[in-house]
């Protein structure tokens, strides 16, 4: 474990947005005078595990006011300085893609502005205590969920934690979450979440998700690749493109509310498993 202190600035946009000010600082603004939108980055201090464990590298702030900027879609570069407890430093660079959605027109409400992470992996290895790691942004953390697209409602100041990790330069795919209590008939919004906490992509061709003890299985389609820091979810009977678009396509419950085990299997080897509640083994004693 090591302790880090971070700070950051927004050095540039691509293509160049106009009008804009504050480039080279932690607070960049664009749009017409008196009604400017923009980003702010607030650094943090954190204890960091060097094994792919996620930590908050800073807070992302979007001030979203009705404004006009040209073009309405552009990339914003973020440069993060990381200082380690021994006094050494490293600089990380990532890119956000901004969409300044149209403002309110007549009786129609304005759409949320959209912020997507474009660059997830810092291009150069980071050396810590003589060992090389990859710096990977996992996404925006809001309400306990980590997503790669930040929806920012119009007319306010919206926040999200930016989650990062230092990991080795190889894939490391795990089961990171399992929602077994869903809504509706058949609980279609239940899911199992697969996460690559490593620093290299993993081809999931031939990998299978298994539900024990219900017996449901899902095989990832050929050519499916999970990138570093990326999360895929396999839903019971929904298709969510923001999490890969994978579904068991089952009208029946996949994950027992009473408990069970989710497994991730490749070539007959259990790569990872996720027991929940009573693990599906305990039975009520006979009266």
Tab-separated table of C-alpha atoms in Angstrom:
chain	number	residue	atom	x	y	z
A	1	UNK	CA	0.000	0.000	0.000
A	2	UNK	CA	1.106	3.554	-0.693
A	3	UNK	CA	-0.397	6.967	0.009
A	4	UNK	CA	-0.935	9.386	-2.869
A	5	UNK	CA	-1.980	13.021	-3.156
A	6	UNK	CA	-3.413	14.170	-6.480
A	7	UNK	CA	-4.087	17.403	-8.337
A	8	UNK	CA	-5.112	18.078	-11.913
A	9	UNK	CA	-5.545	20.614	-14.715
A	10	UNK	CA	-7.321	20.731	-18.084
A	11	UNK	CA	-4.606	21.692	-20.607
A	12	UNK	CA	-6.530	21.644	-23.911
A	13	UNK	CA	-9.616	20.763	-25.940
A	14	UNK	CA	-9.789	19.033	-29.320
A	15	UNK	CA	-11.062	20.454	-31.552
A	16	UNK	CA	-10.560	23.849	-29.980
A	17	UNK	CA	-13.780	24.976	-28.256
A	18	UNK	CA	-14.794	28.630	-28.453
A	19	UNK	CA	-15.340	30.725	-26.441
A	20	UNK	CA	-13.306	29.121	-23.645
A	21	UNK	CA	-11.118	30.202	-20.739
A	22	UNK	CA	-9.207	28.614	-17.882
A	23	UNK	CA	-7.160	26.136	-19.929
A	24	UNK	CA	-4.101	25.048	-17.979
A	25	UNK	CA	-5.986	25.275	-14.668
A	26	UNK	CA	-8.243	22.988	-12.633
A	27	UNK	CA	-11.302	25.070	-13.602
A	28	UNK	CA	-12.106	25.422	-17.308
A	29	UNK	CA	-15.191	27.260	-18.597
A	30	UNK	CA	-16.802	27.650	-22.008
A	31	UNK	CA	-19.752	29.401	-23.578
A	32	UNK	CA	-21.286	32.861	-23.548
A	33	UNK	CA	-20.340	35.347	-20.848
A	34	UNK	CA	-22.661	35.283	-17.837
A	35	UNK	CA	-23.822	31.734	-18.526
A	36	UNK	CA	-20.755	29.548	-18.781
A	37	UNK	CA	-20.505	25.823	-18.318
A	38	UNK	CA	-17.337	23.926	-17.544
A	39	UNK	CA	-15.327	21.337	-15.653
A	40	UNK	CA	-13.456	21.451	-12.385
A	41	UNK	CA	-11.132	18.767	-10.999
A	42	UNK	CA	-10.538	18.514	-7.255
A	43	UNK	CA	-7.646	16.328	-6.177
A	44	UNK	CA	-7.649	14.016	-3.191
A	45	UNK	CA	-5.479	12.007	-0.819
A	46	UNK	CA	-5.882	8.240	-0.736
A	47	UNK	CA	-4.291	5.025	0.472
A	48	UNK	CA	-3.718	2.907	-2.619
A	49	UNK	CA	-3.299	-0.837	-3.053
A	50	UNK	CA	-1.159	-1.745	-6.068
A	51	UNK	CA	-3.233	-4.770	-7.081
A	52	UNK	CA	-6.015	-3.335	-9.192
A	53	UNK	CA	-8.018	-2.113	-6.204
A	54	UNK	CA	-9.942	1.009	-7.183
A	55	UNK	CA	-9.476	4.316	-5.398
A	56	UNK	CA	-10.840	7.839	-5.792
A	57	UNK	CA	-8.262	9.878	-7.686
A	58	UNK	CA	-10.316	13.063	-7.481
A	59	UNK	CA	-13.733	14.671	-7.803
A	60	UNK	CA	-15.125	15.735	-11.173
A	61	UNK	CA	-17.416	18.775	-11.111
A	62	UNK	CA	-19.559	19.854	-14.065
A	63	UNK	CA	-21.166	23.268	-13.903
A	64	UNK	CA	-23.960	22.897	-16.418
A	65	UNK	CA	-25.728	26.120	-17.434
A	66	UNK	CA	-27.616	26.939	-20.651
A	67	UNK	CA	-24.923	28.186	-22.992
A	68	UNK	CA	-23.601	27.994	-26.535
A	69	UNK	CA	-20.169	26.732	-27.551
A	70	UNK	CA	-18.695	25.726	-30.879
A	71	UNK	CA	-18.432	22.884	-31.644
A	72	UNK	CA	-21.007	21.265	-29.357
A	73	UNK	CA	-18.938	18.036	-29.160
A	74	UNK	CA	-15.255	18.127	-28.208
A	75	UNK	CA	-12.601	16.318	-26.179
A	76	UNK	CA	-11.191	17.789	-22.976
A	77	UNK	CA	-7.763	16.611	-21.831
A	78	UNK	CA	-7.128	16.058	-18.115
A	79	UNK	CA	-3.582	15.924	-16.704
A	80	UNK	CA	-3.368	14.460	-13.181
A	81	UNK	CA	-0.275	14.826	-11.009
A	82	UNK	CA	0.179	12.022	-8.492
A	83	UNK	CA	2.582	12.495	-5.561
A	84	UNK	CA	3.615	9.406	-3.608
A	85	UNK	CA	4.509	9.333	0.078
A	86	UNK	CA	8.254	9.113	-0.714
A	87	UNK	CA	8.018	12.450	-2.554
A	88	UNK	CA	8.222	11.021	-6.062
A	89	UNK	CA	5.626	12.109	-8.627
A	90	UNK	CA	4.111	10.931	-11.872
A	91	UNK	CA	1.822	12.633	-14.381
A	92	UNK	CA	-1.185	10.838	-15.853
A	93	UNK	CA	-3.206	11.957	-18.882
A	94	UNK	CA	-6.770	11.043	-19.811
A	95	UNK	CA	-9.473	12.450	-22.084
A	96	UNK	CA	-13.148	13.277	-21.566
A	97	UNK	CA	-15.569	13.625	-24.482
A	98	UNK	CA	-18.132	16.382	-23.919
A	99	UNK	CA	-21.507	16.823	-25.615
A	100	UNK	CA	-23.122	20.196	-24.930
A	101	UNK	CA	-26.696	19.139	-25.696
A	102	UNK	CA	-29.212	21.657	-27.090
A	103	UNK	CA	-30.701	24.074	-24.590
A	104	UNK	CA	-34.395	24.321	-23.720
A	105	UNK	CA	-36.545	25.082	-26.737
A	106	UNK	CA	-40.133	26.168	-26.124
A	107	UNK	CA	-41.885	23.741	-23.808
A	108	UNK	CA	-39.283	20.979	-24.334
A	109	UNK	CA	-36.844	20.491	-21.422
A	110	UNK	CA	-33.130	20.504	-22.140
A	111	UNK	CA	-31.424	17.130	-22.377
A	112	UNK	CA	-28.707	16.193	-19.905
A	113	UNK	CA	-25.189	17.028	-21.082
A	114	UNK	CA	-23.124	13.899	-21.627
A	115	UNK	CA	-19.528	13.280	-20.556
A	116	UNK	CA	-17.812	10.098	-21.739
A	117	UNK	CA	-14.396	8.776	-20.797
A	118	UNK	CA	-12.380	8.430	-24.006
A	119	UNK	CA	-8.963	7.466	-22.642
A	120	UNK	CA	-8.959	4.800	-19.923
A	121	UNK	CA	-5.314	3.763	-19.834
A	122	UNK	CA	-2.415	6.127	-19.342
A	123	UNK	CA	-0.152	5.325	-22.312
A	124	UNK	CA	3.087	4.933	-20.365
A	125	UNK	CA	3.820	2.523	-17.488
A	126	UNK	CA	4.128	4.015	-14.019
A	127	UNK	CA	7.100	2.928	-11.874
A	128	UNK	CA	6.388	2.576	-8.144
A	129	UNK	CA	9.065	1.147	-5.828
A	130	UNK	CA	10.974	-0.143	-8.841
A	131	UNK	CA	7.999	-2.042	-10.334
A	132	UNK	CA	5.949	-1.039	-13.355
A	133	UNK	CA	2.168	-0.625	-13.260
A	134	UNK	CA	-0.583	0.583	-15.542
A	135	UNK	CA	-2.796	3.490	-14.465
A	136	UNK	CA	-6.409	2.840	-15.500
A	137	UNK	CA	-9.495	4.996	-15.025
A	138	UNK	CA	-12.510	2.826	-14.199
A	139	UNK	CA	-15.061	5.611	-14.575
A	140	UNK	CA	-17.347	7.955	-12.699
A	141	UNK	CA	-18.709	6.828	-9.333
A	142	UNK	CA	-22.184	8.083	-8.436
A	143	UNK	CA	-24.602	6.511	-5.985
A	144	UNK	CA	-22.296	3.550	-5.436
A	145	UNK	CA	-22.249	2.681	-9.161
A	146	UNK	CA	-19.257	3.106	-11.468
A	147	UNK	CA	-20.181	4.128	-15.025
A	148	UNK	CA	-18.262	5.363	-18.042
A	149	UNK	CA	-20.778	7.978	-19.082
A	150	UNK	CA	-21.674	10.881	-16.784
A	151	UNK	CA	-25.149	12.336	-17.354
A	152	UNK	CA	-25.218	15.915	-16.112
A	153	UNK	CA	-28.660	17.550	-15.673
A	154	UNK	CA	-29.052	21.065	-17.036
A	155	UNK	CA	-29.066	24.071	-14.735
A	156	UNK	CA	-26.935	22.937	-11.817
A	157	UNK	CA	-23.620	21.778	-10.413
A	158	UNK	CA	-23.151	18.024	-10.734
A	159	UNK	CA	-20.492	15.886	-9.063
A	160	UNK	CA	-18.928	12.463	-9.505
A	161	UNK	CA	-15.873	10.760	-8.048
A	162	UNK	CA	-13.268	9.718	-10.609
A	163	UNK	CA	-12.103	6.180	-9.867
A	164	UNK	CA	-8.638	4.957	-10.825
A	165	UNK	CA	-6.423	1.939	-10.179
A	166	UNK	CA	-2.784	0.904	-10.501
A	167	UNK	CA	-2.512	-2.599	-11.865
A	168	UNK	CA	-0.081	-4.968	-13.557
A	169	UNK	CA	0.198	-5.026	-17.343
A	170	UNK	CA	-1.919	-8.157	-17.832
A	171	UNK	CA	-5.663	-8.967	-17.738
A	172	UNK	CA	-7.329	-9.878	-14.436
A	173	UNK	CA	-11.037	-10.630	-14.887
A	174	UNK	CA	-13.239	-11.124	-11.822
A	175	UNK	CA	-16.902	-11.110	-10.781
A	176	UNK	CA	-17.300	-7.703	-9.163
A	177	UNK	CA	-21.023	-7.641	-8.352
A	178	UNK	CA	-24.200	-9.719	-8.436
A	179	UNK	CA	-27.683	-8.273	-8.110
A	180	UNK	CA	-30.013	-11.089	-7.078
A	181	UNK	CA	-33.016	-9.025	-5.917
A	182	UNK	CA	-34.659	-7.574	-8.987
A	183	UNK	CA	-37.991	-6.036	-9.913
A	184	UNK	CA	-40.930	-7.330	-11.912
A	185	UNK	CA	-42.002	-10.768	-13.067
A	186	UNK	CA	-38.946	-12.951	-13.535
A	187	UNK	CA	-36.789	-10.104	-12.142
A	188	UNK	CA	-35.367	-9.129	-15.579
A	189	UNK	CA	-33.103	-6.381	-14.164
A	190	UNK	CA	-30.979	-8.779	-12.085
A	191	UNK	CA	-27.391	-9.063	-13.285
A	192	UNK	CA	-23.927	-10.432	-12.703
A	193	UNK	CA	-21.071	-7.989	-13.297
A	194	UNK	CA	-17.706	-8.933	-14.802
A	195	UNK	CA	-14.770	-6.542	-14.285
A	196	UNK	CA	-11.276	-6.436	-15.769
A	197	UNK	CA	-9.100	-5.002	-13.007
A	198	UNK	CA	-5.934	-5.755	-14.947
A	199	UNK	CA	-3.939	-3.521	-17.264
A	200	UNK	CA	-4.458	-5.414	-20.540
A	201	UNK	CA	-7.538	-6.535	-22.507
A	202	UNK	CA	-8.968	-10.059	-22.237
A	203	UNK	CA	-10.716	-11.989	-25.021
A	204	UNK	CA	-13.828	-13.562	-23.455
A	205	UNK	CA	-14.525	-15.938	-26.338
A	206	UNK	CA	-15.494	-19.271	-24.768
A	207	UNK	CA	-15.949	-17.805	-21.276
A	208	UNK	CA	-19.193	-18.792	-19.534
A	209	UNK	CA	-21.207	-17.354	-16.647
A	210	UNK	CA	-22.965	-20.005	-14.548
A	211	UNK	CA	-25.703	-19.641	-11.947
A	212	UNK	CA	-25.650	-22.222	-9.186
A	213	UNK	CA	-27.987	-23.857	-8.294
A	214	UNK	CA	-30.551	-22.705	-10.927
A	215	UNK	CA	-28.392	-24.069	-13.761
A	216	UNK	CA	-28.652	-21.066	-16.092
A	217	UNK	CA	-25.551	-20.379	-18.219
A	218	UNK	CA	-24.452	-17.611	-20.553
A	219	UNK	CA	-21.563	-17.884	-23.042
A	220	UNK	CA	-19.979	-14.653	-24.232
A	221	UNK	CA	-20.180	-14.291	-28.036
A	222	UNK	CA	-17.022	-14.955	-30.102
A	223	UNK	CA	-14.814	-11.877	-30.341
A	224	UNK	CA	-16.021	-10.315	-27.076
A	225	UNK	CA	-13.132	-8.383	-25.505
A	226	UNK	CA	-13.185	-6.657	-22.106
A	227	UNK	CA	-10.807	-3.717	-21.794
A	228	UNK	CA	-8.852	-2.688	-18.677
A	229	UNK	CA	-11.179	-1.048	-16.163
A	230	UNK	CA	-14.253	-2.094	-18.130
A	231	UNK	CA	-17.392	-3.669	-16.649
A	232	UNK	CA	-19.764	-5.995	-18.463
A	233	UNK	CA	-23.119	-7.054	-17.029
A	234	UNK	CA	-25.166	-10.074	-18.025
A	235	UNK	CA	-28.798	-9.255	-17.240
A	236	UNK	CA	-31.524	-11.823	-16.664
A	237	UNK	CA	-33.830	-10.512	-19.408
A	238	UNK	CA	-32.791	-6.962	-20.257
A	239	UNK	CA	-30.331	-5.509	-22.761
A	240	UNK	CA	-28.247	-2.574	-21.490
A	241	UNK	CA	-25.850	-1.429	-24.193
A	242	UNK	CA	-23.883	0.725	-21.740
A	243	UNK	CA	-22.786	-2.518	-20.056
A	244	UNK	CA	-22.141	-4.548	-23.203
A	245	UNK	CA	-25.667	-5.582	-24.185
A	246	UNK	CA	-25.458	-9.122	-22.713
A	247	UNK	CA	-28.502	-11.021	-21.427
A	248	UNK	CA	-29.482	-14.547	-20.397
A	249	UNK	CA	-32.749	-13.873	-22.222
A	250	UNK	CA	-34.584	-15.754	-19.511
A	251	UNK	CA	-38.181	-15.110	-18.511
A	252	UNK	CA	-37.444	-17.072	-15.353
A	253	UNK	CA	-35.420	-16.020	-12.324
A	254	UNK	CA	-31.682	-16.673	-12.822
A	255	UNK	CA	-30.422	-15.772	-9.338
A	256	UNK	CA	-32.230	-17.348	-6.380
A	257	UNK	CA	-33.345	-14.826	-3.795
A	258	UNK	CA	-32.553	-17.433	-1.124
A	259	UNK	CA	-28.875	-17.583	-2.097
A	260	UNK	CA	-26.560	-19.176	-4.605
A	261	UNK	CA	-23.231	-18.867	-6.389
A	262	UNK	CA	-22.242	-17.058	-9.553
A	263	UNK	CA	-19.299	-18.531	-11.442
A	264	UNK	CA	-17.074	-17.364	-14.270
A	265	UNK	CA	-15.689	-20.374	-16.136
A	266	UNK	CA	-13.136	-20.778	-18.943
A	267	UNK	CA	-12.080	-24.132	-20.415
A	268	UNK	CA	-13.666	-25.896	-17.438
A	269	UNK	CA	-11.650	-23.841	-14.946
A	270	UNK	CA	-13.503	-21.660	-12.429
A	271	UNK	CA	-11.810	-18.294	-12.930
A	272	UNK	CA	-13.837	-16.633	-10.163
A	273	UNK	CA	-16.959	-17.257	-8.091
A	274	UNK	CA	-19.320	-15.075	-6.105
A	275	UNK	CA	-21.293	-16.745	-3.279
A	276	UNK	CA	-24.171	-14.721	-1.830
A	277	UNK	CA	-26.467	-15.074	1.167
A	278	UNK	CA	-26.496	-18.714	2.328
A	279	UNK	CA	-24.437	-19.774	-0.735
A	280	UNK	CA	-27.307	-22.054	-1.782
A	281	UNK	CA	-26.199	-24.878	0.504
A	282	UNK	CA	-28.212	-24.375	3.686
A	283	UNK	CA	-31.674	-25.856	3.967
A	284	UNK	CA	-34.379	-25.174	6.479
A	285	UNK	CA	-34.468	-27.885	9.098
A	286	UNK	CA	-37.492	-30.158	9.052
A	287	UNK	CA	-40.083	-29.321	11.742
